């Protein structure tokens, strides 16, 4: 893309001036349209050092009200803290919310190409990163984001000239560092690496725009033109559904909920106490090992209301060091969460390496409550099975252990427990009108859950059903599964 | 994808039998759904030689009525005739029509990987081919096709065993050729090339399915499962719009039709006769050169009714050797054309190298008459600008000269000519009620044409407006442009 880059014929003088004025006014007018349409706009600036990315960002944002944009200036490399999260984490944290612009002064490209040039990435890891980037960019587009990618291109000679000019003044010489000089020295090698990355990530939904950055005004004009054009197309696409993708993940065959026998799954108090004690000791030991081996662990709980999730989770956490785990109770999303990709609030709640996060309800809300209550469109939840599989695959490739529990009871057991809650003053806070309303939709939920389990039981993150008519049985089963999975990961 | 391929746990014995029965019945039931929904299904079988592609195709089609499928057995390499067309041509010719299956016993992958292994492709041409394949597969999906891609995988040892078994019998030994043996000998090198191709063409909309083909029944089961699953998803996607892509082609700025002055664009009879004679002689000479240099030429005419397209085309063809050119008058599509990707009838009418095809009306019908008369959906014609640019880029990269003329008159001139046709008995066949109806929609058409010209005037295939109030002027201008373009191509 860079090697065969043909410079566009650019306007000069008066024509340039007139066009800049026109495009600036266009962007100014677009900001309210974006606001009204709730379009999130993510603009990635990448390119050669000293190509003038920052200067153009500075020009572009002059046309936008400060309430509607933010500039995310990303460090070239993650901090030590950020290194304990998946590669994409520090970037995903920064994605814009609906109706706003976020300008990235370098994004995931810079880290990848830097690592390639520093010979820190094997071919395999490079390919995995490129794949992760392509998946997340596609997911963002599918979820209504406009993703615009600019690469600022200048020649070796031009770069050298600029670096020398910066060095010559005592006011700007600090802006030139060793990396800048190295990049200029090894320009051709960098060109190869950039060229490959641009080709590998040039997606039809999120294509690259190569900006001829030799002249700053011309660069600004090109950016404004592509940005304005991109916004118009994105606004036009806003209500368009997205085709559902074919599943390509290896799946485990799991039966329907109604086929799972619940009777006979019972433990006596003595059996339970003995097992609980033994297993919690074992888990405690494993928890320490996982911490020292820096393995991240994600335990996801879903289940019927009153199925016994809370008590089940408690038996796990009792065995763990409080410094090493966190329980994340998931309720309906806050406005700032609803304004972003629905997985954002889970991305930002991931454990760091060596830590355990237990989600009390999860991202699967998308294909259960959000589906059935109409909080998202049909296209949204139908797409979500694959998006969730992609999300979990990303975490699994990062090295995380993912354990997904469905806590299962029958309808009669739920009624008993609801009545008990209703009739016991100190339990009344646990039962709401919503619980009763949900109960009326039991059959609809059961259909959705069967579909969810069938479509997201991948071999790398399968569902485990905890039969919880006897809560003791379910707790012991959960402990055993967690222990087994941690042992596997520690091998 | 092959190197890290993990064999799925496959069912055996009774379970295999039961599952095969179930999937076969599913496919049998799907054929009528496909028919009713008008879904075109394109299934690509690629893989190692002797992996059993043919045998599985034979099994799969047993479940489908012969009226609903065809098997396209593609030669590994194009014939000498096919070599005179773009790389994709011989495959695109074979795409299925709506409601039918087409099984490809090898498709574009085989030619590409063969050429790589024979060292016939530069890195640049390889990348271009991969790009062409990704574009056409995406276009097919966007236009409602189900594209399913299988790669039949066997180990080196298994392949050797099979080839030896085939060679051992006089009834089958003819099936083993030099290429098969070479592939087995250089298995690891082939693996590298296959691996790269699979990665390069693994698109989210048309992903690869790797089939573990060690056991034939297991291979059949996997193919049936993925095919059935693919059909279900495609049926679900049928009425889904597709997001409009951002434009990434370099554009020429062309003004609106109403800004083009028509007055003063006039030639006297003497000027005309002299110019015509001189230019036609020059074109004749260039036509011969183009023929000998094997350059394909595509001249596309669009314009208002009665603008003078026919007479203009005649002045071009008069100068050409009738063996070297063909005029393709484009009317509304026939049923078998309407049942395929709308560009199919143009792909199949392309000139071969050294020949000239003049299209009297073109693929631009999609964004004019089909748009305005509602013959396609809004999403269809909005997508078409980019699809057409991609189509023309493909032809341009192949080496074709593309010249697009818009023959322009004003509304009054059209009325004069319509009346003249109406009142002159020997011209009456040229005027129909439809012409009058179209005339009433002049302003709508003008808007659509302005949008068309703005969105498809790429630098590699720009529009030329022929001012045709004076037909003589328009003819001379067309001749000059054709001459200029051919000269450029011959340089």
PDB file of C-alpha atoms in Angstrom, chain A residues 185-297:
ATOM      1  CA  UNK A 185      18.107   5.240   9.665  1.00  0.00           C
ATOM      2  CA  UNK A 186      16.210   1.985   9.086  1.00  0.00           C
ATOM      3  CA  UNK A 187      13.466   3.568   6.976  1.00  0.00           C
ATOM      4  CA  UNK A 188      13.402   0.799   4.380  1.00  0.00           C
ATOM      5  CA  UNK A 189      13.103  -1.945   6.946  1.00  0.00           C
ATOM      6  CA  UNK A 190      10.313  -0.064   8.706  1.00  0.00           C
ATOM      7  CA  UNK A 191       8.589   0.424   5.355  1.00  0.00           C
ATOM      8  CA  UNK A 192       8.496  -3.363   4.865  1.00  0.00           C
ATOM      9  CA  UNK A 193       6.960  -3.928   8.282  1.00  0.00           C
ATOM     10  CA  UNK A 194       4.407  -1.105   7.875  1.00  0.00           C
ATOM     11  CA  UNK A 195       3.504  -2.298   4.397  1.00  0.00           C
ATOM     12  CA  UNK A 196       2.820  -5.798   5.628  1.00  0.00           C
ATOM     13  CA  UNK A 197       0.740  -4.617   8.576  1.00  0.00           C
ATOM     14  CA  UNK A 198      -1.336  -2.273   6.415  1.00  0.00           C
ATOM     15  CA  UNK A 199      -2.029  -5.079   3.970  1.00  0.00           C
ATOM     16  CA  UNK A 200      -2.889  -7.525   6.736  1.00  0.00           C
ATOM     17  CA  UNK A 201      -5.407  -5.178   8.358  1.00  0.00           C
ATOM     18  CA  UNK A 202      -6.951  -3.513   5.314  1.00  0.00           C
ATOM     19  CA  UNK A 203     -10.503  -4.674   5.868  1.00  0.00           C
ATOM     20  CA  UNK A 204     -13.415  -3.849   3.609  1.00  0.00           C
ATOM     21  CA  UNK A 205     -15.357  -2.431   6.567  1.00  0.00           C
ATOM     22  CA  UNK A 206     -12.375  -0.537   8.032  1.00  0.00           C
ATOM     23  CA  UNK A 207      -9.971   0.289   5.197  1.00  0.00           C
ATOM     24  CA  UNK A 208      -6.712   2.214   5.450  1.00  0.00           C
ATOM     25  CA  UNK A 209      -6.352   5.707   4.076  1.00  0.00           C
ATOM     26  CA  UNK A 210      -2.801   6.626   3.216  1.00  0.00           C
ATOM     27  CA  UNK A 211      -2.266  10.337   3.774  1.00  0.00           C
ATOM     28  CA  UNK A 212       0.407  12.104   1.776  1.00  0.00           C
ATOM     29  CA  UNK A 213       1.755  14.155   4.684  1.00  0.00           C
ATOM     30  CA  UNK A 214       4.476  16.053   2.869  1.00  0.00           C
ATOM     31  CA  UNK A 215       2.478  19.251   3.171  1.00  0.00           C
ATOM     32  CA  UNK A 216       0.597  19.908   6.392  1.00  0.00           C
ATOM     33  CA  UNK A 217      -2.341  21.751   4.888  1.00  0.00           C
ATOM     34  CA  UNK A 218      -2.724  19.082   2.231  1.00  0.00           C
ATOM     35  CA  UNK A 219      -2.624  16.417   4.931  1.00  0.00           C
ATOM     36  CA  UNK A 220      -5.329  18.210   6.865  1.00  0.00           C
ATOM     37  CA  UNK A 221      -7.481  18.454   3.757  1.00  0.00           C
ATOM     38  CA  UNK A 222      -7.149  14.738   2.975  1.00  0.00           C
ATOM     39  CA  UNK A 223      -8.003  13.775   6.557  1.00  0.00           C
ATOM     40  CA  UNK A 224     -11.034  16.063   6.594  1.00  0.00           C
ATOM     41  CA  UNK A 225     -12.251  14.751   3.244  1.00  0.00           C
ATOM     42  CA  UNK A 226     -11.994  11.079   4.235  1.00  0.00           C
ATOM     43  CA  UNK A 227     -13.435  11.763   7.672  1.00  0.00           C
ATOM     44  CA  UNK A 228     -16.418  13.670   6.304  1.00  0.00           C
ATOM     45  CA  UNK A 229     -17.025  11.086   3.626  1.00  0.00           C
ATOM     46  CA  UNK A 230     -16.743   8.345   6.252  1.00  0.00           C
ATOM     47  CA  UNK A 231     -19.260  10.026   8.530  1.00  0.00           C
ATOM     48  CA  UNK A 232     -21.775  10.405   5.708  1.00  0.00           C
ATOM     49  CA  UNK A 233     -21.510   6.718   4.816  1.00  0.00           C
ATOM     50  CA  UNK A 234     -21.700   5.670   8.483  1.00  0.00           C
ATOM     51  CA  UNK A 235     -24.811   7.770   9.074  1.00  0.00           C
ATOM     52  CA  UNK A 236     -26.367   6.151   6.036  1.00  0.00           C
ATOM     53  CA  UNK A 237     -25.486   2.686   7.416  1.00  0.00           C
ATOM     54  CA  UNK A 238     -26.849   3.363  10.879  1.00  0.00           C
ATOM     55  CA  UNK A 239     -30.021   1.384  10.641  1.00  0.00           C
ATOM     56  CA  UNK A 240     -28.586  -1.354   8.476  1.00  0.00           C
ATOM     57  CA  UNK A 241     -28.531  -4.854   9.879  1.00  0.00           C
ATOM     58  CA  UNK A 242     -25.334  -6.821   9.592  1.00  0.00           C
ATOM     59  CA  UNK A 243     -25.255 -10.319   8.089  1.00  0.00           C
ATOM     60  CA  UNK A 244     -24.846 -13.093  10.645  1.00  0.00           C
ATOM     61  CA  UNK A 245     -21.496 -14.850  10.254  1.00  0.00           C
ATOM     62  CA  UNK A 246     -21.029 -18.576   9.878  1.00  0.00           C
ATOM     63  CA  UNK A 247     -19.737 -20.251  13.005  1.00  0.00           C
ATOM     64  CA  UNK A 248     -16.130 -21.368  12.688  1.00  0.00           C
ATOM     65  CA  UNK A 249     -15.407 -22.316  16.290  1.00  0.00           C
ATOM     66  CA  UNK A 250     -15.161 -25.950  17.356  1.00  0.00           C
ATOM     67  CA  UNK A 251     -18.220 -26.730  19.443  1.00  0.00           C
ATOM     68  CA  UNK A 252     -19.086 -29.171  22.177  1.00  0.00           C
ATOM     69  CA  UNK A 253     -22.453 -30.814  21.881  1.00  0.00           C
ATOM     70  CA  UNK A 254     -24.544 -29.967  24.947  1.00  0.00           C
ATOM     71  CA  UNK A 255     -28.104 -31.202  25.384  1.00  0.00           C
ATOM     72  CA  UNK A 256     -31.194 -29.161  26.156  1.00  0.00           C
ATOM     73  CA  UNK A 257     -31.907 -28.016  29.708  1.00  0.00           C
ATOM     74  CA  UNK A 258     -35.055 -30.135  29.803  1.00  0.00           C
ATOM     75  CA  UNK A 259     -32.989 -33.235  29.105  1.00  0.00           C
ATOM     76  CA  UNK A 260     -30.811 -32.765  32.167  1.00  0.00           C
ATOM     77  CA  UNK A 261     -32.046 -34.927  35.064  1.00  0.00           C
ATOM     78  CA  UNK A 262     -32.263 -33.002  38.325  1.00  0.00           C
ATOM     79  CA  UNK A 263     -33.537 -35.707  40.646  1.00  0.00           C
ATOM     80  CA  UNK A 264     -30.994 -37.730  42.561  1.00  0.00           C
ATOM     81  CA  UNK A 265     -28.427 -34.898  42.463  1.00  0.00           C
ATOM     82  CA  UNK A 266     -28.311 -34.634  46.226  1.00  0.00           C
ATOM     83  CA  UNK A 267     -25.770 -34.677  49.066  1.00  0.00           C
ATOM     84  CA  UNK A 268     -26.312 -35.340  52.775  1.00  0.00           C
ATOM     85  CA  UNK A 269     -25.117 -32.693  55.218  1.00  0.00           C
ATOM     86  CA  UNK A 270     -22.255 -34.937  56.315  1.00  0.00           C
ATOM     87  CA  UNK A 271     -21.084 -35.682  52.784  1.00  0.00           C
ATOM     88  CA  UNK A 272     -21.336 -31.983  51.965  1.00  0.00           C
ATOM     89  CA  UNK A 273     -19.383 -30.768  54.982  1.00  0.00           C
ATOM     90  CA  UNK A 274     -16.585 -33.236  54.457  1.00  0.00           C
ATOM     91  CA  UNK A 275     -16.327 -32.554  50.730  1.00  0.00           C
ATOM     92  CA  UNK A 276     -16.581 -28.800  51.138  1.00  0.00           C
ATOM     93  CA  UNK A 277     -13.764 -28.717  53.617  1.00  0.00           C
ATOM     94  CA  UNK A 278     -11.503 -30.911  51.529  1.00  0.00           C
ATOM     95  CA  UNK A 279     -12.207 -29.096  48.258  1.00  0.00           C
ATOM     96  CA  UNK A 280     -11.874 -25.592  49.663  1.00  0.00           C
ATOM     97  CA  UNK A 281      -8.463 -26.480  51.034  1.00  0.00           C
ATOM     98  CA  UNK A 282      -7.447 -27.792  47.652  1.00  0.00           C
ATOM     99  CA  UNK A 283      -8.793 -24.680  45.894  1.00  0.00           C
ATOM    100  CA  UNK A 284      -6.964 -22.411  48.316  1.00  0.00           C
ATOM    101  CA  UNK A 285      -3.723 -24.076  47.410  1.00  0.00           C
ATOM    102  CA  UNK A 286      -4.486 -23.866  43.695  1.00  0.00           C
ATOM    103  CA  UNK A 287      -5.460 -20.211  44.035  1.00  0.00           C
ATOM    104  CA  UNK A 288      -2.017 -19.453  45.368  1.00  0.00           C
ATOM    105  CA  UNK A 289      -0.361 -21.359  42.568  1.00  0.00           C
ATOM    106  CA  UNK A 290      -2.419 -19.579  39.951  1.00  0.00           C
ATOM    107  CA  UNK A 291      -1.409 -16.271  41.509  1.00  0.00           C
ATOM    108  CA  UNK A 292       2.264 -17.109  41.430  1.00  0.00           C
ATOM    109  CA  UNK A 293       2.059 -18.490  37.893  1.00  0.00           C
ATOM    110  CA  UNK A 294       0.222 -15.303  36.851  1.00  0.00           C
ATOM    111  CA  UNK A 295      -2.679 -17.115  35.224  1.00  0.00           C
ATOM    112  CA  UNK A 296      -5.836 -14.991  34.869  1.00  0.00           C
ATOM    113  CA  UNK A 297      -9.078 -16.772  35.771  1.00  0.00           C
TER     114      UNK A 297
END
